[in-house]
């Protein structure tokens, strides 16, 4: 009886334990910026978010 319960519980834990979590890590290109109600287009702006919580721009 215990083996019958262990298998489905193991499958459920594996399915929900391995879900992909969204991340902002990587290179981002800034295409527009809102300042108040004014929309601006920056010239060659980018930001890189690293996995160690540092950033470059």
Short mmCIF file of C-alpha atoms in Angstrom, two decimals:
data_model
loop_
_atom_site.label_atom_id
_atom_site.label_comp_id
_atom_site.label_asym_id
_atom_site.label_seq_id
_atom_site.Cartn_x
_atom_site.Cartn_y
_atom_site.Cartn_z
CA UNK A 1 0.00 0.00 0.00
CA UNK A 2 2.84 2.41 0.81
CA UNK A 3 4.47 1.85 -2.60
CA UNK A 4 1.24 2.85 -4.31
CA UNK A 5 1.26 6.25 -2.53
CA UNK A 6 5.01 6.92 -2.83
CA UNK A 7 5.13 6.81 -6.65
CA UNK A 8 2.40 9.42 -7.33
CA UNK A 9 3.75 11.71 -4.60
CA UNK A 10 7.26 11.48 -6.07
CA UNK A 11 5.98 12.35 -9.54
CA UNK A 12 4.04 15.35 -8.21
CA UNK A 13 7.05 16.67 -6.28
CA UNK A 14 9.31 16.29 -9.33
CA UNK A 15 6.88 18.08 -11.63
CA UNK A 16 6.29 21.07 -9.38
CA UNK A 17 9.80 21.26 -7.94
CA UNK A 18 11.45 21.78 -11.34
CA UNK A 19 9.41 24.68 -12.64
CA UNK A 20 11.18 27.44 -14.57
CA UNK A 21 11.36 30.67 -12.61
CA UNK A 22 11.51 33.91 -14.61
CA UNK A 23 14.71 35.91 -14.35
CA UNK A 24 15.89 39.29 -15.64
CA UNK A 25 19.43 38.04 -16.06
CA UNK A 26 21.13 39.02 -19.34
CA UNK A 27 21.52 41.96 -21.72
CA UNK A 28 18.58 44.36 -22.05
CA UNK A 29 18.32 47.06 -24.74
CA UNK A 30 16.50 50.25 -23.68
CA UNK A 31 14.19 51.27 -26.52
CA UNK A 32 12.09 53.99 -24.88
CA UNK A 33 11.85 55.90 -21.61
CA UNK A 34 8.86 57.71 -20.11
CA UNK A 35 9.60 60.93 -18.18
CA UNK A 36 6.29 62.13 -16.83
CA UNK A 37 4.03 62.12 -19.90
CA UNK A 38 6.91 62.61 -22.35
CA UNK A 39 8.25 59.57 -24.22
CA UNK A 40 11.96 59.71 -25.07
CA UNK A 41 14.15 57.46 -27.21
CA UNK A 42 17.62 56.98 -25.70
CA UNK A 43 20.63 56.65 -28.00
CA UNK A 44 22.43 53.28 -27.66
CA UNK A 45 21.41 52.51 -24.05
CA UNK A 46 21.64 49.03 -22.58
CA UNK A 47 21.80 47.29 -19.19
CA UNK A 48 23.27 43.92 -18.27
CA UNK A 49 21.93 42.14 -15.17
CA UNK A 50 24.30 39.47 -13.83
CA UNK A 51 23.49 36.38 -11.75
CA UNK A 52 25.51 37.78 -8.79
CA UNK A 53 23.07 40.74 -8.53
CA UNK A 54 25.47 43.24 -10.12
CA UNK A 55 24.64 45.31 -13.18
CA UNK A 56 26.41 47.25 -15.92
CA UNK A 57 25.06 49.92 -18.21
#
